[in-house]
Coordinates of C-alpha atoms in Angstrom, one line a residue:
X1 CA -70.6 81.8 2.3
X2 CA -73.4 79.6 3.3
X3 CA -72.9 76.3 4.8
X4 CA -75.6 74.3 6.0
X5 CA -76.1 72.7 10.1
X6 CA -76.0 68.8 8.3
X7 CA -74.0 68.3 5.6
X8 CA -74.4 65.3 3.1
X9 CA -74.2 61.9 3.6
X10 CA -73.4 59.1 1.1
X11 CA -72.6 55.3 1.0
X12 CA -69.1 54.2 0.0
X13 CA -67.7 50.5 -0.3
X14 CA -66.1 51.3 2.9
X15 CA -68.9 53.5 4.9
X16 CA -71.2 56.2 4.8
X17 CA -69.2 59.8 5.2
X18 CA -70.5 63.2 5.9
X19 CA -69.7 66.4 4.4
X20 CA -70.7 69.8 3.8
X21 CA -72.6 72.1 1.1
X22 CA -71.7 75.1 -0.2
X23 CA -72.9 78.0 -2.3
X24 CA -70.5 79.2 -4.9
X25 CA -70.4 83.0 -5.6
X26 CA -71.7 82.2 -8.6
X27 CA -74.3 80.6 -6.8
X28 CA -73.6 76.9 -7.6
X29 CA -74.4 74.2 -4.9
X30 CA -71.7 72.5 -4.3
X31 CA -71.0 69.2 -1.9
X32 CA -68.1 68.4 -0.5
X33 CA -66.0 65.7 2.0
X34 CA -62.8 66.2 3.5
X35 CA -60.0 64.0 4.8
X36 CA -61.8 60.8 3.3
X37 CA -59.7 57.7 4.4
X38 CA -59.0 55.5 1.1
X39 CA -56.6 52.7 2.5
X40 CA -55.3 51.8 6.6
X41 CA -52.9 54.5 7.6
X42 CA -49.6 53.4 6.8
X43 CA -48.0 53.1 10.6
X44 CA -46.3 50.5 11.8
X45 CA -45.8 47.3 10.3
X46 CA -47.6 48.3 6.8
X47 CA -44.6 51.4 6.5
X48 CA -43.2 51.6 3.3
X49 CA -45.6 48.8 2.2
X50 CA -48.8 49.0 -0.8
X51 CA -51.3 50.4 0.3
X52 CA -54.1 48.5 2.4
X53 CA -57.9 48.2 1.8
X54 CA -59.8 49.8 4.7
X55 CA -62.4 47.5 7.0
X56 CA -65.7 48.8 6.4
X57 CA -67.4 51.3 9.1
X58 CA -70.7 51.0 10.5
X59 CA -71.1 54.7 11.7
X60 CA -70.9 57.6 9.4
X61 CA -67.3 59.1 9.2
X62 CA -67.6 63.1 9.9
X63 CA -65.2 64.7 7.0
X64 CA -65.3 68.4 7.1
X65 CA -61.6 68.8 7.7
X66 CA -58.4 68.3 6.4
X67 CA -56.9 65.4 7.5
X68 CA -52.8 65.2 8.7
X69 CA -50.9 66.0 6.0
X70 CA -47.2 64.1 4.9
X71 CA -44.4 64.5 7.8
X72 CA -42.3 67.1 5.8
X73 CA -39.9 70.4 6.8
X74 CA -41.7 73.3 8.4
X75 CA -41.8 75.8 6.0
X76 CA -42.3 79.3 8.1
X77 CA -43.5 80.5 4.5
X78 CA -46.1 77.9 4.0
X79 CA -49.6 78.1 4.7
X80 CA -50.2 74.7 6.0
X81 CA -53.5 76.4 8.0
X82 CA -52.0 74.7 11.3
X83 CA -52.5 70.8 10.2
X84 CA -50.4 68.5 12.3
X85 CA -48.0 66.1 10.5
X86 CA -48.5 62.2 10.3
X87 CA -47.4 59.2 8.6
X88 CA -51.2 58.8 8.6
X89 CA -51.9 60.7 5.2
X90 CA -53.9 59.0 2.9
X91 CA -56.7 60.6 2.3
X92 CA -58.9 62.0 -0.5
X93 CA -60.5 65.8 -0.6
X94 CA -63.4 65.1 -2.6
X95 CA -65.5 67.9 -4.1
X96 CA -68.6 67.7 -6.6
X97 CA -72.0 68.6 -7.4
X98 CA -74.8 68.9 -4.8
X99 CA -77.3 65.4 -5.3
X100 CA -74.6 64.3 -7.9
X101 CA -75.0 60.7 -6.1
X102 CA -78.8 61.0 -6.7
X103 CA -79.0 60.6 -10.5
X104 CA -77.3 58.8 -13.5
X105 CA -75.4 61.7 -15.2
X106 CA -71.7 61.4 -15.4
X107 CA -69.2 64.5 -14.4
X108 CA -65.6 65.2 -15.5
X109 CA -63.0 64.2 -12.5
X110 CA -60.2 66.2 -11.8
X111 CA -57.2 65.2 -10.0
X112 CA -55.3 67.5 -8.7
X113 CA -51.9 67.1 -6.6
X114 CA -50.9 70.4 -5.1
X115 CA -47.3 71.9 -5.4
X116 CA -44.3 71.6 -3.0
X117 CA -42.0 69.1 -5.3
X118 CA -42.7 66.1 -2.8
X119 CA -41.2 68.1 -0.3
X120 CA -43.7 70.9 1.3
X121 CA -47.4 71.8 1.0
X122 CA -51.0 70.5 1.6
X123 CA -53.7 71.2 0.0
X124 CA -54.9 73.5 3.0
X125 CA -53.2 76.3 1.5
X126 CA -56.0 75.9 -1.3
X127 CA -58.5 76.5 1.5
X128 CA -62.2 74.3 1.1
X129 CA -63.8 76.4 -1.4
X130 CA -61.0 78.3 -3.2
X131 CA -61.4 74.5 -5.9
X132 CA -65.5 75.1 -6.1

């Protein structure tokens, strides 16, 4: 596994984020951003409420980890990789292409919602290249 010093940086509505690159085994190059914020963390007084735009940043936003995941039961089975809980969960794992930003061509999407029945899991027990 090769992962470079800088990762890449691109320009969202919101901010510029930072990720990392990565060399499949097959040897595809790969980008990808972890625990990108796509709404205000739902605390306080937005609980329980739809979600909430995000104010824009003016620094670039570091995401090479997994952000919190849902406050849920400890599973002692469950490899949850040692992320803390938090109300503050919404974020995105986003993983694509190297330069996919840099041209016109279009990509399939995939969404995928790990397991756990709404009650346990993350997507940490998938690991950060296990989806490449």
């Amino acid at each position: 596994m090769a992962v470079r010093a800088q990762g890449p940086i691109i320009d969202l509505k919101d901010g510029k984020i930072e990720g990392k690159f990565y060399h499949t085994k097959k040897g595809i190059e790969t980008q990808y951003f972890l625990g990108v914020p796509y709404a205000k963390p739902p605390i306080g007084n937005l609980r329980f409420q739809k979600p909430v735009p995000l104010d824009r940043w003016h620094d670039v936003k570091v995401c090479r980890k997994f952000a919190p995941r849902a406050i849920q039961k400890n599973d002692p089975f469950e490899q949850n990789g040692g992320i803390p809980d938090s109300e503050n969960c919404l974020y995105l794992n986003i993983f694509g292409p190297q330069n996919a930003s840099n041209n016109k061509k279009l990509y399939p999407v995939i969404m995928f919602i790990h397991g756990g029945s709404c009650v346990n899991g993350s997507p940490v027990a998938y690991g950060d290249t296990n989806i490449c």
